[in-house]
Amino acid sequence: MIILQGRTRSTETQAVQGKTLLELALSAKAEWGSSCQRGTCARCRCLIVQGMDQLEPVTDGEWDRLEPEELDEGYRLSCQAVVRSNDATVEVQHKPYF
Ligand code: FES
């Protein structure tokens, strides 16, 4: 289960191994901003509330785009964060800079 908290509403969708959080958000029609889909604009930045261990490790693109403190606090780029299994439970809040 992937719980996607947008600014004004929350959407739940099934976890799919190998998909990014952004791909799942878009297919679920969640309230979720994005632009480049390749880890540079950060419009898809999000905070992992629960289930970081259910995601593949931080990518080089995320290391380049996010500050170390943000990564420590649990921020990811949803276009880069890949779900590890169909059984994953991840709760995530969309947290763009603006
Ligand atoms: S959509 Fe641009 S960084 Fe994710």
CSV table of C-alpha atoms and ligand atoms in Angstrom, one decimal:
chain,number,residue,atom,x,y,z
A,1,MET,CA,0.0,0.0,0.0
A,2,ILE,CA,1.3,3.4,-0.9
A,3,ILE,CA,-0.3,6.4,0.8
A,4,LEU,CA,0.3,9.6,-1.1
A,5,GLN,CA,-0.5,12.8,0.9
A,6,GLY,CA,-0.9,15.8,-1.4
A,7,ARG,CA,-1.5,19.3,-0.2
A,8,THR,CA,-5.2,18.9,0.2
A,9,ARG,CA,-6.0,15.3,-0.2
A,10,SER,CA,-4.6,11.8,0.3
A,11,THR,CA,-4.6,9.0,-2.2
A,12,GLU,CA,-4.0,5.3,-1.6
A,13,THR,CA,-2.7,2.9,-4.3
A,14,GLN,CA,-1.2,-0.5,-4.6
A,15,ALA,CA,2.6,-0.9,-4.3
A,16,VAL,CA,4.3,-2.1,-7.5
A,17,GLN,CA,7.8,-3.4,-7.4
A,18,GLY,CA,10.2,-1.4,-9.6
A,19,LYS,CA,7.9,1.6,-10.0
A,20,THR,CA,8.8,5.0,-8.7
A,21,LEU,CA,6.6,6.8,-6.2
A,22,LEU,CA,6.0,9.4,-8.9
A,23,GLU,CA,4.8,6.8,-11.4
A,24,LEU,CA,2.5,5.4,-8.9
A,25,ALA,CA,1.2,8.8,-7.9
A,26,LEU,CA,0.5,9.7,-11.5
A,27,SER,CA,-1.3,6.5,-12.3
A,28,ALA,CA,-3.4,6.9,-9.1
A,29,LYS,CA,-4.2,10.5,-10.1
A,30,ALA,CA,-2.9,11.6,-6.8
A,31,GLU,CA,-2.4,15.3,-6.1
A,32,TRP,CA,1.3,15.4,-6.9
A,33,GLY,CA,3.5,17.9,-8.7
A,34,SER,CA,6.4,17.0,-11.0
A,35,SER,CA,8.1,18.3,-14.0
A,36,CYS,CA,11.4,16.9,-15.3
A,37,GLN,CA,11.0,13.3,-14.1
A,38,ARG,CA,14.7,12.8,-14.0
A,39,GLY,CA,15.9,14.1,-10.7
A,40,THR,CA,16.7,17.8,-11.4
A,41,CYS,CA,13.7,20.1,-10.8
A,42,ALA,CA,12.8,18.8,-7.3
A,43,ARG,CA,9.1,19.6,-7.9
A,44,CYS,CA,8.4,16.0,-6.9
A,45,ARG,CA,10.3,16.3,-3.6
A,46,CYS,CA,8.6,14.3,-0.8
A,47,LEU,CA,9.0,13.3,2.8
A,48,ILE,CA,8.9,9.6,3.6
A,49,VAL,CA,6.7,9.3,6.7
A,50,GLN,CA,6.9,5.6,6.9
A,51,GLY,CA,8.6,2.8,4.9
A,52,MET,CA,12.0,4.2,3.8
A,53,ASP,CA,13.3,0.6,4.0
A,54,GLN,CA,10.7,-0.4,1.5
A,55,LEU,CA,12.4,1.8,-1.1
A,56,GLU,CA,15.6,1.3,-3.1
A,57,PRO,CA,18.6,3.4,-2.0
A,58,VAL,CA,19.0,7.0,-2.7
A,59,THR,CA,20.2,7.6,-6.3
A,60,ASP,CA,23.1,9.7,-7.5
A,61,GLY,CA,20.5,12.2,-8.8
A,62,GLU,CA,19.1,12.6,-5.3
A,63,TRP,CA,22.5,13.0,-3.8
A,64,ASP,CA,23.2,15.8,-6.4
A,65,ARG,CA,19.9,17.6,-6.0
A,66,LEU,CA,19.1,17.3,-2.2
A,67,GLU,CA,21.1,18.5,0.7
A,68,PRO,CA,22.6,15.8,3.0
A,69,GLU,CA,20.4,17.1,5.8
A,70,GLU,CA,17.3,16.6,3.7
A,71,LEU,CA,18.3,13.0,3.0
A,72,ASP,CA,18.9,12.5,6.7
A,73,GLU,CA,15.4,13.8,7.5
A,74,GLY,CA,13.8,11.4,5.1
A,75,TYR,CA,13.3,13.6,2.0
A,76,ARG,CA,13.4,11.9,-1.4
A,77,LEU,CA,12.6,12.8,-5.0
A,78,SER,CA,9.6,10.8,-5.9
A,79,CYS,CA,10.7,10.4,-9.5
A,80,GLN,CA,13.8,8.6,-8.2
A,81,ALA,CA,12.5,6.6,-5.3
A,82,VAL,CA,11.7,3.1,-6.5
A,83,VAL,CA,9.4,0.7,-4.6
A,84,ARG,CA,11.1,-2.6,-3.6
A,85,SER,CA,8.2,-5.0,-3.5
A,86,ASN,CA,4.5,-5.4,-4.2
A,87,ASP,CA,4.0,-5.8,-0.5
A,88,ALA,CA,5.6,-2.5,0.4
A,89,THR,CA,3.9,-0.1,2.8
A,90,VAL,CA,5.0,3.4,2.3
A,91,GLU,CA,3.5,6.7,3.5
A,92,VAL,CA,4.7,9.8,1.8
A,93,GLN,CA,3.9,13.5,1.8
A,94,HIS,CA,4.5,15.7,-1.3
A,95,LYS,CA,6.8,18.5,0.0
A,96,PRO,CA,8.0,20.7,-2.9
A,97,TYR,CA,10.0,23.8,-2.0
A,98,PHE,CA,7.2,26.1,-3.3
B,1,FES,S1,10.1,15.5,-11.3
B,1,FES,FE1,11.9,16.7,-11.4
B,1,FES,S2,13.1,16.0,-9.7
B,1,FES,FE2,11.4,14.6,-9.8
